[in-house]
XYZ file of C-alpha atoms in Angstrom:
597
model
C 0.000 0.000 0.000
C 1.182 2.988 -0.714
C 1.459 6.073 2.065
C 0.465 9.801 1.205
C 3.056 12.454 2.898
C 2.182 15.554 3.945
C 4.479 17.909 4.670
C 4.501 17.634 7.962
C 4.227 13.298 8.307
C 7.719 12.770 9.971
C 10.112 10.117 8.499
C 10.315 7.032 10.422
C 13.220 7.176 13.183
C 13.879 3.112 13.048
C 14.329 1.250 10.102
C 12.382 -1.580 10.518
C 14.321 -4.952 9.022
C 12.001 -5.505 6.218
C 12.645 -2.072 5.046
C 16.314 -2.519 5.440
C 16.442 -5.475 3.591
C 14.360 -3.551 0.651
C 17.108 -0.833 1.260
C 20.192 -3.191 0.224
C 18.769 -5.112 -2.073
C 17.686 -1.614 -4.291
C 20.964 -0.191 -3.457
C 23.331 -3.505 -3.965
C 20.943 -3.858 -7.017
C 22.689 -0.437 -8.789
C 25.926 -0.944 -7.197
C 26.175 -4.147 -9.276
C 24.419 -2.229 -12.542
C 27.266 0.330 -12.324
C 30.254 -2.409 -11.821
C 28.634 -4.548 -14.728
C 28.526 -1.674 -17.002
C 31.718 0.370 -15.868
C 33.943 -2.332 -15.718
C 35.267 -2.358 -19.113
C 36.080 1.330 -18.931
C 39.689 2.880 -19.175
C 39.480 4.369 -15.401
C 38.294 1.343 -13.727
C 41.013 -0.852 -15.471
C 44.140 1.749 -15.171
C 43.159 4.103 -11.841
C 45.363 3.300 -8.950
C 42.959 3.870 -6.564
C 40.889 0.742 -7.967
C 44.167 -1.884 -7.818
C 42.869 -3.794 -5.004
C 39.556 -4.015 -6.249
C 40.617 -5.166 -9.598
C 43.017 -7.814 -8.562
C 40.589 -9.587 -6.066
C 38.282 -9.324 -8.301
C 40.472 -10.796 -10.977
C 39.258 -14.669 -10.557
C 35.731 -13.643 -10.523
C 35.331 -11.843 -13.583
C 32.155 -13.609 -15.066
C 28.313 -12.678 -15.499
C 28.006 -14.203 -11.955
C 29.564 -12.234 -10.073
C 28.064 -9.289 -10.559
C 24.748 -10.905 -9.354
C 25.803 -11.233 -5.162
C 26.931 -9.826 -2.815
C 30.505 -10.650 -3.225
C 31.504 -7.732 -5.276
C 30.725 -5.103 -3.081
C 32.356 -6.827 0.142
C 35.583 -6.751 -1.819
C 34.423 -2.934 -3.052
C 34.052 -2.159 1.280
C 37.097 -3.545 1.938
C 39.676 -2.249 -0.854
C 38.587 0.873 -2.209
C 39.623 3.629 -0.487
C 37.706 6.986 -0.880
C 38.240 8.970 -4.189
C 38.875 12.345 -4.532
C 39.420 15.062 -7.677
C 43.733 14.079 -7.434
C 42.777 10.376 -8.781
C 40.081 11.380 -11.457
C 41.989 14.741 -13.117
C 44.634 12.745 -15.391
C 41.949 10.919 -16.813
C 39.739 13.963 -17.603
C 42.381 16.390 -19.153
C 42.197 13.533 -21.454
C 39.730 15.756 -22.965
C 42.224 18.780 -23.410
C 44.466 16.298 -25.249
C 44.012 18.444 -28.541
C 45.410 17.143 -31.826
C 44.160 21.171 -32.726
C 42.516 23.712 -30.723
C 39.647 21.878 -29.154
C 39.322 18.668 -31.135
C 40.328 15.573 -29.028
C 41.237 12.123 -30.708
C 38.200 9.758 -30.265
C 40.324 6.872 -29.254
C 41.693 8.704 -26.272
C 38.139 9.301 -24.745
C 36.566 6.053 -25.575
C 34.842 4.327 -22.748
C 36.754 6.411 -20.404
C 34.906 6.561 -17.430
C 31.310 4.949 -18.425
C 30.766 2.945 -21.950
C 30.857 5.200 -24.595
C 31.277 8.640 -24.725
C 30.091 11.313 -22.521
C 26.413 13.675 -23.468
C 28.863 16.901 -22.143
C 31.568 17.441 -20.117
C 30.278 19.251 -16.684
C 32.212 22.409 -15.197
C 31.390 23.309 -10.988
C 30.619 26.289 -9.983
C 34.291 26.676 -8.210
C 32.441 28.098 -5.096
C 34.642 27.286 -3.060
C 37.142 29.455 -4.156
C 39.283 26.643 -6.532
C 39.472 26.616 -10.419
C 35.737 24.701 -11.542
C 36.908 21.314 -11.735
C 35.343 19.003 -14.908
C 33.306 16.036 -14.631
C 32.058 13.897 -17.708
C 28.464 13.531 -17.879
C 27.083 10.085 -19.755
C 22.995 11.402 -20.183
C 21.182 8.181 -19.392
C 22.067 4.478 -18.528
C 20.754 0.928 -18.917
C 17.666 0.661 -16.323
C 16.190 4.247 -17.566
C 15.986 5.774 -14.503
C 17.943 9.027 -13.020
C 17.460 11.239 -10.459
C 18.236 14.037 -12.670
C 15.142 13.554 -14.609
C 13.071 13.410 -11.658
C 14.946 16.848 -10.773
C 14.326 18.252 -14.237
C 10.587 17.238 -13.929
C 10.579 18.908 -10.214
C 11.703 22.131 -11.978
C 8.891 22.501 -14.295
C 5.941 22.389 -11.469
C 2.060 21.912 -12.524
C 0.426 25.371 -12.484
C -2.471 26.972 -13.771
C -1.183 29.296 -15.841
C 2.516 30.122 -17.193
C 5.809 29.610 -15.859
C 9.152 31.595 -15.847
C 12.197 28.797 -16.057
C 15.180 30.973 -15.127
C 17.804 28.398 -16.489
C 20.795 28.628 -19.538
C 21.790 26.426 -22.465
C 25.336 28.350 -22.896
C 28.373 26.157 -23.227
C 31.704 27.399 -21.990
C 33.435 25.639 -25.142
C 32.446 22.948 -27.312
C 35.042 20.125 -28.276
C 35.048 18.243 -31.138
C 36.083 14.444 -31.372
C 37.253 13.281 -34.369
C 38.848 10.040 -35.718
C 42.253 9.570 -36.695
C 41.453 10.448 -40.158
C 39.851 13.773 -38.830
C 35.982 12.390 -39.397
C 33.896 13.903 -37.099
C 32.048 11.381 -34.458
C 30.354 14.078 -32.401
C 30.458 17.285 -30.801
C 30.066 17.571 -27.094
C 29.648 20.777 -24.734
C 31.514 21.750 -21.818
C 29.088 23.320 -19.291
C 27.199 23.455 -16.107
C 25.490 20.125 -15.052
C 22.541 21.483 -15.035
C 22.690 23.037 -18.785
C 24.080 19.330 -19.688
C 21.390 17.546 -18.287
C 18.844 20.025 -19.531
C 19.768 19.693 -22.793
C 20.191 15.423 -22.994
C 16.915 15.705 -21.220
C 15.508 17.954 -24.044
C 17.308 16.268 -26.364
C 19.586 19.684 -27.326
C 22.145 18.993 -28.978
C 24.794 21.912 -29.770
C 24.610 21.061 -33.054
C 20.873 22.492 -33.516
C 21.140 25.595 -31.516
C 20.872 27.989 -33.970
C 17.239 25.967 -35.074
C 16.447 26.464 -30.911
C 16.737 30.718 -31.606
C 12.999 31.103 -32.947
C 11.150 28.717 -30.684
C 8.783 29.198 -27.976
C 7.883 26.521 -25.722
C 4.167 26.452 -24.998
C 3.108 27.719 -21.436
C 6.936 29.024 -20.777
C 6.793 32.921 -20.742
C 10.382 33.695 -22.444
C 11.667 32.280 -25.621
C 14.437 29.717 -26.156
C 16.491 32.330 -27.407
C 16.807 33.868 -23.966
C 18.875 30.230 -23.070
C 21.488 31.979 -25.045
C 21.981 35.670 -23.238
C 25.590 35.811 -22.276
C 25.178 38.579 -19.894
C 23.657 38.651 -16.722
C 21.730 41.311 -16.275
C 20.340 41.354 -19.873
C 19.594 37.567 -18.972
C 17.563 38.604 -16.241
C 15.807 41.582 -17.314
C 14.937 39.224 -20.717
C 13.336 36.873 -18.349
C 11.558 39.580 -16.101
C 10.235 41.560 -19.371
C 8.522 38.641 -20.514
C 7.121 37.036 -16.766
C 5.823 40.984 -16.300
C 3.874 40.957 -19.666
C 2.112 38.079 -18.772
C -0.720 38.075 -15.990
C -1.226 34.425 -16.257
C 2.034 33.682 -14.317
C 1.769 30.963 -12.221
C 5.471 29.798 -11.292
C 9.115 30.636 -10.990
C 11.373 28.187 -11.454
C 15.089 28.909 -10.600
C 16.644 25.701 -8.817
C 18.655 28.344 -6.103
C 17.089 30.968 -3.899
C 19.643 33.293 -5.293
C 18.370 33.085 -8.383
C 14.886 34.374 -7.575
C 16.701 37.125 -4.883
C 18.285 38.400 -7.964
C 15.245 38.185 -10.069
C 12.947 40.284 -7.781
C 16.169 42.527 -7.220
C 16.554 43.788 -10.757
C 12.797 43.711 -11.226
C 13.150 46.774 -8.815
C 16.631 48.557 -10.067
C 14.800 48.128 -13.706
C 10.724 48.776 -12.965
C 10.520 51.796 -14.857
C 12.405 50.941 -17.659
C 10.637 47.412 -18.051
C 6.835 48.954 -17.913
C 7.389 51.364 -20.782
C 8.745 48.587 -22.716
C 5.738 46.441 -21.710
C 3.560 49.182 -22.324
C 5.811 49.803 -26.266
C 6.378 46.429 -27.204
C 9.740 47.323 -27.324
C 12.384 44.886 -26.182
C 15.413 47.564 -24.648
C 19.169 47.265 -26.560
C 20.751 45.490 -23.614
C 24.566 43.938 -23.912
C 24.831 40.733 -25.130
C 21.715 40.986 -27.343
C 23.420 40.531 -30.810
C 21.579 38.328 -33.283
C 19.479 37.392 -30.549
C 16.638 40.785 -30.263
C 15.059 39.658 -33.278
C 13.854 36.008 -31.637
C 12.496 38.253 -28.576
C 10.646 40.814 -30.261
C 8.336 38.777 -32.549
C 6.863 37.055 -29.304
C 7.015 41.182 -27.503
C 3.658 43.038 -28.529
C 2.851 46.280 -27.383
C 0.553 45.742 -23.837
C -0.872 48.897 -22.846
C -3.717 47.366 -20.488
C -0.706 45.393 -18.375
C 1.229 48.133 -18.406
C -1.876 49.783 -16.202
C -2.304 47.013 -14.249
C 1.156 46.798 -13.258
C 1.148 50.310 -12.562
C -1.664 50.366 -10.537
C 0.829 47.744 -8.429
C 3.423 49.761 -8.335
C 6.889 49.255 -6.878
C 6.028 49.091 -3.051
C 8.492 46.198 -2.118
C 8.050 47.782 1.469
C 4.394 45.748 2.156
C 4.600 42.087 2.049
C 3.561 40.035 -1.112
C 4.801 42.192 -3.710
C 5.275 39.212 -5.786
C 1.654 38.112 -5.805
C 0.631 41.477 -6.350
C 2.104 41.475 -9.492
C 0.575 38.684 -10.532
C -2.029 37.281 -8.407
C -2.546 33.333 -10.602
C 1.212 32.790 -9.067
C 1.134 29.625 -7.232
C 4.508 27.959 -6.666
C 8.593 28.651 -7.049
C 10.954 26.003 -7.254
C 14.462 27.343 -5.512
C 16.899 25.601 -3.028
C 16.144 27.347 0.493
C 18.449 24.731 2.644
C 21.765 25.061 3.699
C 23.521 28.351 3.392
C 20.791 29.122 0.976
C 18.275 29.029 4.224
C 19.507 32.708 5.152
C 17.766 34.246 1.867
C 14.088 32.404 3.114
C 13.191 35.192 5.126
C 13.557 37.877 2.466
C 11.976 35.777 -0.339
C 8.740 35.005 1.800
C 8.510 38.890 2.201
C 8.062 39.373 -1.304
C 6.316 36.273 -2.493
C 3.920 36.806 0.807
C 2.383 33.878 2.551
C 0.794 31.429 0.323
C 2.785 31.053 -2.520
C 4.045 27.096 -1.908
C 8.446 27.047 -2.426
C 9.523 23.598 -3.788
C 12.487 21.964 -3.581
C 14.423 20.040 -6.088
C 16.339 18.342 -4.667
C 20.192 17.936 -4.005
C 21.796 19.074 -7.269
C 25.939 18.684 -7.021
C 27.809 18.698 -9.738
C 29.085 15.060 -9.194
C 25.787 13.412 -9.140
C 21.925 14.376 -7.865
C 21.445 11.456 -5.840
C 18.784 13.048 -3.143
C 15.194 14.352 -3.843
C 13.130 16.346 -1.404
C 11.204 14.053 1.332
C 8.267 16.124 0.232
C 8.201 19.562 -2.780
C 6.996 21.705 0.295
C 9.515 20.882 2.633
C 12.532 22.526 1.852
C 14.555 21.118 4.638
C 14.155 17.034 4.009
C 15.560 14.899 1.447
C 15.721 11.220 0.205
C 18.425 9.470 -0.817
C 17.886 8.265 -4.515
C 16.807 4.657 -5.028
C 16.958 4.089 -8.758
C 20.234 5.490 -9.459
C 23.978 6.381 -8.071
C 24.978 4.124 -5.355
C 25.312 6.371 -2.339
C 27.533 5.563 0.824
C 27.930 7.706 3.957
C 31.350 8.549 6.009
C 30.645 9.121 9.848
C 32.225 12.661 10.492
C 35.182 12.809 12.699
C 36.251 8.949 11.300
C 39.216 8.024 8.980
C 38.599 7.718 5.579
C 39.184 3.887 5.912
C 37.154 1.905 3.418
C 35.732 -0.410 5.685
C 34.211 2.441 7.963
C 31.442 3.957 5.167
C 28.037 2.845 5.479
C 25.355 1.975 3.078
C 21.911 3.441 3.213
C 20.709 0.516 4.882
C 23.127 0.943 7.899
C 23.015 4.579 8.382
C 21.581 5.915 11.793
C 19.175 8.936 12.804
C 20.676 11.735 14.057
C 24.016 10.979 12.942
C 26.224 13.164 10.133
C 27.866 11.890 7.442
C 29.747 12.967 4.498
C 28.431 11.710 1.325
C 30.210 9.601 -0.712
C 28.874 8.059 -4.022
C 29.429 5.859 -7.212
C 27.723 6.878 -10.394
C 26.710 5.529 -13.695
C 28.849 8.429 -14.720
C 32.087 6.697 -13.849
C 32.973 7.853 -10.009
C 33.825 5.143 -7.630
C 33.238 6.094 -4.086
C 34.023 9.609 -4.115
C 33.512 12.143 -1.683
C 31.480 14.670 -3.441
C 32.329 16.771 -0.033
C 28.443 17.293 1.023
C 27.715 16.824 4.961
C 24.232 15.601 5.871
C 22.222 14.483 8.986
C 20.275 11.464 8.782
C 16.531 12.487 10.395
C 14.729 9.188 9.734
C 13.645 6.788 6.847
C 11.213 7.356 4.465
C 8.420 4.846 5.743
C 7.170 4.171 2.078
C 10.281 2.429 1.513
C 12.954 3.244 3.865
C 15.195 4.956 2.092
C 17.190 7.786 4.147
C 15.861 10.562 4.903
C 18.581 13.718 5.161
C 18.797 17.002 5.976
C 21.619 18.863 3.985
C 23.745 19.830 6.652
C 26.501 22.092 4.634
C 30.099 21.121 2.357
C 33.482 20.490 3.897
C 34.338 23.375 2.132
C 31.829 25.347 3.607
C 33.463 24.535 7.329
C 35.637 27.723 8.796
C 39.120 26.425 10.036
C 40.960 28.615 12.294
C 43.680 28.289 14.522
C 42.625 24.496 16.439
C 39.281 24.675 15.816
C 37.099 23.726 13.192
C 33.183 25.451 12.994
C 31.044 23.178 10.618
C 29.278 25.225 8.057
C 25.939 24.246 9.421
C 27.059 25.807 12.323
C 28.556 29.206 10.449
C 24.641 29.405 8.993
C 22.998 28.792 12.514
C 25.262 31.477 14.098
C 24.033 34.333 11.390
C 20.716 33.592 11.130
C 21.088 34.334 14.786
C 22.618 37.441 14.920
C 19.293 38.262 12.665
C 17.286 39.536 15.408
C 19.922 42.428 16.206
C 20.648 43.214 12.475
C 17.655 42.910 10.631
C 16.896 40.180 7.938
C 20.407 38.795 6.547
C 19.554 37.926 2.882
C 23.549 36.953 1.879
C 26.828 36.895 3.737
C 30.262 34.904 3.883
C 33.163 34.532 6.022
C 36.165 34.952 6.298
C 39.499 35.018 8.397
C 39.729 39.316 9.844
C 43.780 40.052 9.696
C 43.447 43.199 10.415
C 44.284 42.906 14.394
C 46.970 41.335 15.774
C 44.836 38.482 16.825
C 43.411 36.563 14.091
C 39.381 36.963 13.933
C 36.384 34.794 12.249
C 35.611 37.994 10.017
C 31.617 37.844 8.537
C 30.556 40.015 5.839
C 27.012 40.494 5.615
C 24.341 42.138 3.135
C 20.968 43.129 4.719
C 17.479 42.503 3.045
C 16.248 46.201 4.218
C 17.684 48.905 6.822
C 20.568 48.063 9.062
C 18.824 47.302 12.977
C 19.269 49.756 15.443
C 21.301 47.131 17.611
C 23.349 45.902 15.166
C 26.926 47.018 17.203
C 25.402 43.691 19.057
C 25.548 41.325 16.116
C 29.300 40.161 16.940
C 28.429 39.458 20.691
C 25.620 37.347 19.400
C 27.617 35.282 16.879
C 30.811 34.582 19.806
C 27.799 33.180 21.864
C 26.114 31.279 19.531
C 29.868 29.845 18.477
C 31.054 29.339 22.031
C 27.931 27.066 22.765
C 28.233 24.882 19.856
C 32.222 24.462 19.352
C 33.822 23.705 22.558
C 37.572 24.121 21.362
C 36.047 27.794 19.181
C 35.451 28.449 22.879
C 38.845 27.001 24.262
C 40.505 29.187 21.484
C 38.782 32.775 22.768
C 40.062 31.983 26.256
C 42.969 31.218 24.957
C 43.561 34.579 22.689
C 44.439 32.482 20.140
C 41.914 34.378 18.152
C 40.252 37.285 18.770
C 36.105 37.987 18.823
C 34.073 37.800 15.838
C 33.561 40.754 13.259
C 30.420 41.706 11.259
C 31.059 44.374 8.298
C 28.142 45.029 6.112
C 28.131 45.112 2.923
C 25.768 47.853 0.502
C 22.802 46.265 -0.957
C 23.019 44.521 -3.900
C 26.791 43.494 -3.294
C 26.178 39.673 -3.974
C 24.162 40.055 -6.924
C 27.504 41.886 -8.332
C 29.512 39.657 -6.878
C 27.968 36.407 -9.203
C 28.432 38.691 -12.205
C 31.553 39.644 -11.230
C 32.677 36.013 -10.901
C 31.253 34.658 -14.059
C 33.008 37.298 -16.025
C 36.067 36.432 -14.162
C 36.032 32.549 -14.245
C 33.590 31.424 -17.214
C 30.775 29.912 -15.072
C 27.664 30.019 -14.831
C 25.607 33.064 -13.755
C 22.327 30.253 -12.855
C 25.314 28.543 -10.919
C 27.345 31.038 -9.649
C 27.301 30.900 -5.756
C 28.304 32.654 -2.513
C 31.060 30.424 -0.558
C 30.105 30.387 3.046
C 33.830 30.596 3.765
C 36.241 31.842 1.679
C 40.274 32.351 1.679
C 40.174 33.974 -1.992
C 41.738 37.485 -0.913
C 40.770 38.884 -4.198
C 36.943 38.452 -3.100
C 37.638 39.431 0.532
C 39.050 42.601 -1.156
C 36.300 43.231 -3.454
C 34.143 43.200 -0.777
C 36.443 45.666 1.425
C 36.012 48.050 -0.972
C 31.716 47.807 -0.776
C 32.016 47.953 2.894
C 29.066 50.447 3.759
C 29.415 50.380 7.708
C 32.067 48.610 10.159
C 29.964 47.019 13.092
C 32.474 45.642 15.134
């Protein structure tokens, strides 16, 4: 029988054994799919960090055993867990020109999965690091990914319209060839999410040009706005046409950035987007060459919701402004966990109360191998059944391979890092994600998570280290002295003798009267949940906490600023909750628009 969820029916908090064994058998069940079909690749037989594996598996190598258990108590035992150093020689393989992006077939071949890969996937580098590249092989032999259940999540039900916020650029595309130069195919380097948008779509780079004049049918901007290689023309091409149309019923963005930036420009931009409503004009904006043309044949003039929009008004001050706008608006899909839980606040006060915010679910570059527990709670995920093989590392443990557990074993209220093996060609690697296991799904028992933040993400000063989720819990506590915090990060404040866990913040409205307090708040908040944080303030081994704000609109230019710089993204571009880049930290220095402490 199956069991309806509401958002607020609790996961189980015991696994019962017949669930469990339903558990391993799904998830030994694609372990065995992915060493069946990956097997024959060139990583699995020449990576280093597979040698154990390979040789004990050496006498076994027939249809057989890849039907038991035997395989993966061989995988437990020898394969330690993977990180970017033991993948990267295999994919510059790709930057092996024989001329300026063309790559020799033979080289790539069954590389990492059977075949070649759909596009070759670029992170978002948030972190600070160069974007590191991951091969992405579209879909495998049972049919069944968790990125098309993510894709379908983005494009919600509504009554009327929707506004997809999302991008088909490609950084570069490479062309592999055979050795007599005959082309095989072309394949894009991009986001993951533009990669699996388009093999989901079936867009290949090839037809782009053919993608310029199309509208998709209850989507309120044309394809060609996929294509905008500017931000803010990007955006304000995706506002025009979401404002023209009163039958809006959802935004769909994937981060809560995204819509923060949407609803951002809609306000730096009102006037100049009405009159062009109200025209039928689309505005010369950068980056619209050869592209205008595809917007203005679906851009008539609107007088009568230019008036109605008018009548609206820009009064972001009252709640709801959103819904005012246009009142058929139902549902936005936008990540609001993690770091990204800060910006929740602000985006209820302009959606208002009842439009519903869906999740997606856990979308890493690496591999989406969690969907939400329920689309209206934000907070709760579910490990993936039908696809990647996912295995959890208890925090504070050794990497040893023996100590990772598999979603049968896992245990509420514990924290893992996630480690997983894909159909893409990863094989136990840490994809650097920390989450807390809050119960089991009691349809079929699968975990149930709660994203918890990214090693990356955790602040390491002096002896102590503050987990990210703990970075996030300390602002959004400082909140009640300096107002609504819609974006900040942190860094390490050299500019006292005594090293300093240094926060810059951007408020959502006016700075609070008692902001000088914010600091005080965040030491307190720190001291109770990190004993040796605590143990290094008594010691002076670092000084007290500083908040500088930041003028509005600061980390809206900061994700333009960065995809200029680096080539990603703008739909991907994020805020690191901690950073050591001191270009950014200066950058932000020099936006400073009041010291608090």
């Amino acid at each position: 029988m199956t069991i309806e969820l509401s958002p607020s029916s609790p996961p189980d908090s015991v696994l019962h054994p017949q669930l469990a064994a339903s558990v391993k058998e799904r998830s030994l069940r694609s372990f065995l799919e992915i060493l069946k079909a990956n097997s024959i690749t060139t990583f699995f037989q020449e990576a280093p960090n597979l040698r154990a594996f390979r040789e004990s598996l050496a006498g076994e190598m027939t249809e057989t055993s890849f039907a038991d258990d035997s395989s993966y108590a061989l995988y437990r035992r020898t394969v330690p867990v993977m990180t970017y150093e033991e993948y990267q020689p295999f994919i510059l393989r790709f930057q092996e020109f024989v001329e300026p992006d063309v790559v020799s077939v033979s080289k790539v071949m069954n590389l990492f999965a059977p075949g070649l890969p759909a596009f070759i996937a670029h992170s978002s580098g948030a972190s600070g690091g160069l974007p590191k590249l991951f091969a992405g092989y579209g879909a495998h032999s049972n049919g069944t990914r968790a990125c098309c259940a993510i894709v379908e999540n983005a494009r919600p039900k509504t009554d009327g319209t929707i506004c997809v916020i999302g991008s088909l650029l490609t950084k570069k595309i490479l062309t592999l060839v055979e050795p007599n130069g005959k082309l095989v195919i072309r394949i894009p380097v991009c986001t993951a999410s533009t990669g699996i948008a388009r093999v989901h779509g079936g867009r290949d780079v090839v037809d782009d040009r053919a993608l310029l004049p199309l509208k998709i049918p209850n989507v309120t901007s044309p394809m060609a706005v996929c294509f905008i290689p500017n931000f803010k023309t990007f955006m304000v091409i995706n506002i025009l046409f979401a404002l023209a149309d009163c039958q809006l019923g959802g935004i769909s963005c994937f981060y809560a950035t995204v819509l923060r930036d949407f609803y951002r420009i809609m306000e730096e931009y009102w006037d100049l987007l009405i009159h062009s409503i109200e025209d039928g004009v689309i505005p010369d904006f950068e980056g619209l060459d050869g592209l205008k043309e595809h917007f203005q044949v679906y851009f008539p003039p609107n007088p009568r919701r230019a008036n109605e929009l008018r009548a609206v008004g820009r009064d972001t001050v009252s709640p709801g402004w959103l819904k005012r706008l246009w009142p058929n608006l139902r549902v936005i899909v936008a990540t609001t966990s993690g770091a990204y839980a800060t910006i929740l606040p602000e985006m209820r006060h302009y959606v208002g109360p009842d439009i519903e915010i869906h999740s997606v679910g856990i979308t890493s570059t690496e591999s989406y191998y969690a969907l939400p527990y329920h689309s209206l709670n934000g907070e709760l995920y579910r490990i993936s059944e039908t696809d990647d093989f996912v295995e959890f590392l208890p925090l504070g443990q050794d990497k040893e391979p023996t100590l990772l557990k598999g979603p049968w074993e896992v245990v509420t209220g514990e924290s893992y890092e996630v480690c997983v093996t894909t159909h893409d060609g990863l094989w136990r690697y840490a994809v650097g994600d920390i989450v807390t296991v809050v119960g089991f799904d009691p349809r079929d028992g699968q975990p149930v998570i709660r994203f918890a933040g990214r090693t990356s993400g955790d602040f390491r000063l002096q002896h102590t280290v503050i987990p990210e989720k703990d970075v996030v819990d300390a602002i959004r506590a400082a909140q009640a002295y300096t107002g609504p915090i819609a974006e900040f990060t942190a860094t390490a404040d050299f500019r006292k003798a005594d090293v300093r866990h240094g926060f810059f913040i951007e408020v959502q409205d006016v700075l609070g009267p008692e902001a000088s307090l914010a600091p005080k708040i965040i030491k307190t908040h720190l001291c109770a949940s990190n004993l040796n944080y605590a143990k290094d303030l008594e010691g002076r081994r670092v000084g007290p906490p500083t908040v500088r704000v930041v003028r509005k609109g600061t980390f809206m230019e900061y994700r333009e600023w960065k995809m200029k710089r680096m080539g990603t993204s703008f739909v991907q571009t994020k805020v690191p909750t901690v950073t050591w880049d001191e270009e950014l930290v200066a950058w932000l220095e020099e936006r400073e628009s009041r010291l608090s402490a």
